[in-house]
XYZ file of C-alpha atoms in Angstrom:
311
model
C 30.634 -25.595 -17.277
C 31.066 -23.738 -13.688
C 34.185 -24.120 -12.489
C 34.254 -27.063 -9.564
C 37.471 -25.319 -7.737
C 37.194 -24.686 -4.110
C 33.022 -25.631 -4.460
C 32.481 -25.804 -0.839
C 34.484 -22.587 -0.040
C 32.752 -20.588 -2.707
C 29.230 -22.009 -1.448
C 30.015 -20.644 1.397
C 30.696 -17.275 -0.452
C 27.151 -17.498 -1.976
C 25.599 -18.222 1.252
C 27.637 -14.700 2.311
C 26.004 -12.795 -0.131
C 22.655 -14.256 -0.390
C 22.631 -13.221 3.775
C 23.646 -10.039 3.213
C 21.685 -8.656 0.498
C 19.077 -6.474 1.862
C 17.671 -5.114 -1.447
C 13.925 -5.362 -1.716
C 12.269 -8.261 -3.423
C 9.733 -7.040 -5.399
C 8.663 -8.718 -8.451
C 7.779 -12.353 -9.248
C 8.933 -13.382 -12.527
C 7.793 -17.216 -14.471
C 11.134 -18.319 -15.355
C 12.394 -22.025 -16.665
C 13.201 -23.152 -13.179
C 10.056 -21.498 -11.839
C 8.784 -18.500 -10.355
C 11.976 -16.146 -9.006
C 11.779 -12.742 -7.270
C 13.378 -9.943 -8.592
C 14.840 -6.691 -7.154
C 12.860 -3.550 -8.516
C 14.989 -1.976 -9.741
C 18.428 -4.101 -10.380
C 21.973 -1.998 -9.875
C 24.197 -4.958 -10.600
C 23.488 -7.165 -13.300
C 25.788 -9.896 -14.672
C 24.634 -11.218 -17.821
C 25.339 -15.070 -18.598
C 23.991 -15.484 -22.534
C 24.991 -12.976 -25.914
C 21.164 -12.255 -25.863
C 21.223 -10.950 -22.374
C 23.493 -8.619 -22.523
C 22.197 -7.353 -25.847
C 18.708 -6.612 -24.319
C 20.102 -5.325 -21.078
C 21.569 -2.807 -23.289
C 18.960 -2.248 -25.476
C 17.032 -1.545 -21.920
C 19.078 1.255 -21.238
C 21.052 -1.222 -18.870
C 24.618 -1.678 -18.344
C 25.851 -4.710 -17.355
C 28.947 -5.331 -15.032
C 29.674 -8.448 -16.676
C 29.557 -10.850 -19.558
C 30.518 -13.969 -21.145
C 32.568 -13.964 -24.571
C 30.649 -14.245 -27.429
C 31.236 -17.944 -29.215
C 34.556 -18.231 -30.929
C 35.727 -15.265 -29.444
C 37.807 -13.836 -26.191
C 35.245 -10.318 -25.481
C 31.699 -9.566 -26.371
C 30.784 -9.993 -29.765
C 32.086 -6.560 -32.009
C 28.571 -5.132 -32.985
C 28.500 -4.444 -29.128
C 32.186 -3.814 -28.063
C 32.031 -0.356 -28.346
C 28.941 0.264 -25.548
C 31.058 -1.759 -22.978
C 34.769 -1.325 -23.275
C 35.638 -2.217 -19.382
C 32.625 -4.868 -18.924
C 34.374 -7.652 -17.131
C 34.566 -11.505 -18.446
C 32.514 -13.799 -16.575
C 33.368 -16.686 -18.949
C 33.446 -18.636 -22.405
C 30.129 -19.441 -23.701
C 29.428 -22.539 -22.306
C 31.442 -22.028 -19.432
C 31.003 -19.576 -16.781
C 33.886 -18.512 -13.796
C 31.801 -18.800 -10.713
C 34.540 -16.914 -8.711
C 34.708 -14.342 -11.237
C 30.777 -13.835 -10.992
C 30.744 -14.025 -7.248
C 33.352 -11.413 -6.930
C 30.913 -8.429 -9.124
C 28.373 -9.366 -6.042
C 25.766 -9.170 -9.085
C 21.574 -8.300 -7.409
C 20.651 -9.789 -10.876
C 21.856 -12.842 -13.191
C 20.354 -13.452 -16.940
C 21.232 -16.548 -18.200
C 20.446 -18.753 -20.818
C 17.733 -20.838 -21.904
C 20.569 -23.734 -22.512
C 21.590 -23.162 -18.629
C 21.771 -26.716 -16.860
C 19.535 -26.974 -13.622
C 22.939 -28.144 -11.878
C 24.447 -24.831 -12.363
C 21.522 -22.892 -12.371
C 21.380 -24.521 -8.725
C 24.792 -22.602 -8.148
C 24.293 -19.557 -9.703
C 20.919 -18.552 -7.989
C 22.851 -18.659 -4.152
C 24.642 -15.731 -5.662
C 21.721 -13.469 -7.149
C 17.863 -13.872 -8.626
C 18.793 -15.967 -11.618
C 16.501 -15.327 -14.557
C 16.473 -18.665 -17.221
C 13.934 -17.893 -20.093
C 11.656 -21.110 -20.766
C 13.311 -23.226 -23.441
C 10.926 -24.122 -26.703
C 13.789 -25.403 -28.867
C 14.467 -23.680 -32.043
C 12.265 -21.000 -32.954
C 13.577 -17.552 -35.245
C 10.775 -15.641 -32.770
C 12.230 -17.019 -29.504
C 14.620 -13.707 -29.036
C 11.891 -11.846 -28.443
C 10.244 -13.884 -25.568
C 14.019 -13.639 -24.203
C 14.251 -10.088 -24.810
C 10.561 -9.364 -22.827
C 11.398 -11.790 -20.025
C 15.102 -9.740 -19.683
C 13.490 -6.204 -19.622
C 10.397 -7.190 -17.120
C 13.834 -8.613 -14.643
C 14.974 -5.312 -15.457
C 12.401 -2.973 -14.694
C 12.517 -1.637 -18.221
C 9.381 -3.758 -19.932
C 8.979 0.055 -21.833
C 12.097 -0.018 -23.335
C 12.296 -3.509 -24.917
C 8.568 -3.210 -26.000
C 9.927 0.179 -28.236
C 13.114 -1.767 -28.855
C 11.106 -4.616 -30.788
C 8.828 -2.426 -32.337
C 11.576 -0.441 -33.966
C 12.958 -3.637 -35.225
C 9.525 -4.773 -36.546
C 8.929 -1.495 -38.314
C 12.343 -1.317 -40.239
C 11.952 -5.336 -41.232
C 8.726 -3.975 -42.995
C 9.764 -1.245 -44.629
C 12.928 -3.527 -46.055
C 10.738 -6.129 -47.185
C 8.720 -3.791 -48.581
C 11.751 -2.596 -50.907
C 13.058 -6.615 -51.506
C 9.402 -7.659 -52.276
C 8.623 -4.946 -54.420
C 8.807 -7.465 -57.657
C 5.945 -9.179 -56.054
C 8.382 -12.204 -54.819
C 10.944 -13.112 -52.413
C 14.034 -13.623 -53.579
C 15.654 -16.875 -52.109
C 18.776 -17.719 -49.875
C 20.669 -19.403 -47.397
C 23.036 -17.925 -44.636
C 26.015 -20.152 -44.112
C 28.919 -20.137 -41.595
C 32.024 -20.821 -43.176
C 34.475 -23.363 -40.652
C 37.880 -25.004 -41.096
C 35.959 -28.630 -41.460
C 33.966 -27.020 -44.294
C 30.616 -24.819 -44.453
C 27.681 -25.099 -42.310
C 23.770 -24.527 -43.556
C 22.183 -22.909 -41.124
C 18.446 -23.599 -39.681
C 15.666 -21.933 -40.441
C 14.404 -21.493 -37.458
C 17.532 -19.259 -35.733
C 17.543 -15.585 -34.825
C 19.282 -14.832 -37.865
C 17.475 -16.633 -40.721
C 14.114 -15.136 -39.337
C 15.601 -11.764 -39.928
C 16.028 -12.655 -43.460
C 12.551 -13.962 -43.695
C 11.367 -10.919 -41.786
C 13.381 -8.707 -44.122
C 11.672 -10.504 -47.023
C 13.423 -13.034 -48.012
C 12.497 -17.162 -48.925
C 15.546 -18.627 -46.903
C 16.044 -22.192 -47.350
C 18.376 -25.280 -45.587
C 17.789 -27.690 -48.997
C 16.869 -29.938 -46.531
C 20.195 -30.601 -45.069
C 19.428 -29.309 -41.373
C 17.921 -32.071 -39.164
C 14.759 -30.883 -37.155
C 15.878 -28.671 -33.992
C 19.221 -29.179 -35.069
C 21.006 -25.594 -35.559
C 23.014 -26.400 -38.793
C 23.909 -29.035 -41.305
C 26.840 -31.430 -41.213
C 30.227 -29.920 -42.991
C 29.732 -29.573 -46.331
C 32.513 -30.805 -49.234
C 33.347 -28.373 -51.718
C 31.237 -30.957 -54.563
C 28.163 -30.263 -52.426
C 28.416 -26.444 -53.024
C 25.493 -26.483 -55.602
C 23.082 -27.590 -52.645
C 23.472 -23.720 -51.575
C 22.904 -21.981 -54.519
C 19.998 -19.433 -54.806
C 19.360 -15.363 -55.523
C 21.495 -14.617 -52.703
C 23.778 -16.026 -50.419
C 24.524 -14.965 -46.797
C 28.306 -16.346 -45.490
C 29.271 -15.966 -42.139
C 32.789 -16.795 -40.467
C 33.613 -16.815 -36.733
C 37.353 -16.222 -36.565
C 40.199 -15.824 -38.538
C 40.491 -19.527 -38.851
C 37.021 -19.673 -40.404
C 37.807 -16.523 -42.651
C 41.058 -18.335 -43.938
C 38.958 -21.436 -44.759
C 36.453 -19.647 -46.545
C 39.306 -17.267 -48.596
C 40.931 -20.444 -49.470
C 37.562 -22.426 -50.590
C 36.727 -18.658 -52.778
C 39.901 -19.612 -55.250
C 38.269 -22.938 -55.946
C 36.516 -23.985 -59.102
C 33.600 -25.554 -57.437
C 33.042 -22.081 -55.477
C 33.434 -19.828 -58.433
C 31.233 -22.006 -60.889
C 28.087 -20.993 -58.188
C 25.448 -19.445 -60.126
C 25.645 -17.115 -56.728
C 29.100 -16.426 -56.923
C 29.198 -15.192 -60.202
C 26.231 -12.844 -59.844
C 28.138 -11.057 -57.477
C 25.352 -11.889 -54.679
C 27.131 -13.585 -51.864
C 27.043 -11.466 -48.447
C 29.997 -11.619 -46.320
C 28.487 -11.267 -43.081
C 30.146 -11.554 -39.053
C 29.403 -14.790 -37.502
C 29.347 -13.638 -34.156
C 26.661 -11.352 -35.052
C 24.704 -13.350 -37.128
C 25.333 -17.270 -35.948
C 25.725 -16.461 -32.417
C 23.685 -12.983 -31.282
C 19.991 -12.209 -30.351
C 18.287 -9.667 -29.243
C 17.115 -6.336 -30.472
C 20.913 -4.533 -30.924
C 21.872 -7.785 -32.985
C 18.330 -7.523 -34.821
C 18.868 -3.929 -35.690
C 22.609 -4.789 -37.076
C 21.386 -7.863 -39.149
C 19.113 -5.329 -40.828
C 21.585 -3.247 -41.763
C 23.874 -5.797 -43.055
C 20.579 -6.626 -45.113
C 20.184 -3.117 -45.896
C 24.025 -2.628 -47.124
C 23.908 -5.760 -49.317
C 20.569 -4.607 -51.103
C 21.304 -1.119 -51.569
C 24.601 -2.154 -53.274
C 23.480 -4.655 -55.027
C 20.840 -1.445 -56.565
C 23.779 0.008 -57.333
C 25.300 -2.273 -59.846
């Protein structure tokens, strides 16, 4: 949520800069709330969604500020390192308008999930870009990550970006499928209140099917819902499969999941004792898009195969 302090003082902050922007207007971009000119070529771009600023930087782009990656206080750690002194612009879920107003952004990417209300807001400040929302979909990134780069001026880039990630996806199923058959899993995040199946139909999960593998909710994830309900320890058996993908958030998660590792009902998982359950990041893979996060899921994939090769 925006913040609501001082609203019609910092409206008349946005009507400031809105005046007194005299950078070209250029391009016409197709956006959720309609068509939106963009500058040519943006210089200050605050980015309002994790698969934003992922593309942005995969564009060769470096944005002045971003919102903290879900369950966390900074940008997810897959891309902490490329922006050490990015400013925070907000929680997921709820952006500091001051804080954005005060970069005097030329450019704003935001996400599909961005309420018209404060989309209303944030577009007095800079071109807003909102990619059209089709609900859950494991190829939706992409349509983000094209709709980020043509705002930026850098179509080029994320077009080389994708293909890259396309490429190595091949070449890993390639290895995975090279019994003739896809070996079957589910990714999980691990929480306090128990662990989550993940959809299908996320980022993540299409990685794995992209990658080459069968991945599968057991019918526990409710259409265009993103995960399951909590799971009790006596439901553990609905997960099992070749492999298993768990992912925590925070610590809090991590704790939950070390504790529910000692139990009997964990360690009796076909899975489990098999040695092929992947602990993965959550903010990376329950939380990211884009073609950075795309490129780090596949090595995660990469890592888990080659060691399990190993064994």
């Amino acid at each position: 949520m925006l913040s609501k302090r001082n609203l019609f003082c910092t409206l008349g902050v946005l009507a400031g800069v809105a005046l007194g922007s005299s950078a070209a207007m250029a391009r016409s971009l197709d956006t959720a709330f309609g068509e939106v000119e963009v500058n040519d070529d943006p210089q200050r771009v605050v980015t309002l969604y994790e698969g934003a600023l992922d593309a942005s930087l995969a564009a060769g782009v470096t944005p002045l500020g971003a919102i903290a990656t879900r369950g966390g206080q900074q940008v997810a750690n897959y891309l902490r390192d490329q922006v050490p002194d990015i400013q925070m612009v907000g929680l997921a879920g709820e952006t500091n308008l001051e804080a954005v107003v005060a970069l005097s952004p030329d450019l704003i990417l935001a996400s599909p999930r961005l309420p018209e209300a404060q989309y209303a807001l944030l577009s007095q400040v800079a071109p807003t870009v909102v990619p059209p929302s089709s609900g859950f979909s494991p190829d939706a990134w992409r349509d983000e990550a094209l709709l980020f780069g043509e705002a930026l001026g850098r179509e080029p880039q994320i077009n080389e970006a994708l293909a890259a990630v396309d490429q190595r996806a091949e070449e890993l199923k390639a290895r995975i499928n090279a019994e003739g058959q896809a070996p079957s899993t589910h990714l999980v995040r691990w929480m306090p209140q128990g662990p989550l199946v993940m959809s299908t139909k996320l980022f993540s999960t299409g990685m794995l099917s992209a990658a080459g593998f069968a991945v599968e909710d057991s019918g526990l994830v409710a259409d265009q819902r993103p995960h399951s309900d909590p799971l009790s320890l006596e439901a553990l058996p609905e997960i099992e499969g070749d492999w298993l993908f768990l992912a925590t958030l925070n610590e809090d998660g991590q704790e939950a999941l070390e504790t529910a590792s000692q139990s009997e009902a964990f360690r009796r998982l076909d899975v489990v004792q098999r040695d092929q359950v992947v602990a993965v990041d959550g903010q990376l893979w329950t939380s990211a898009s884009g073609p950075l996060a795309a490129q780090a899921v596949l090595d995660d994939i990469e890592t888990a195969v080659e060691s399990n090769a190993t064994q």
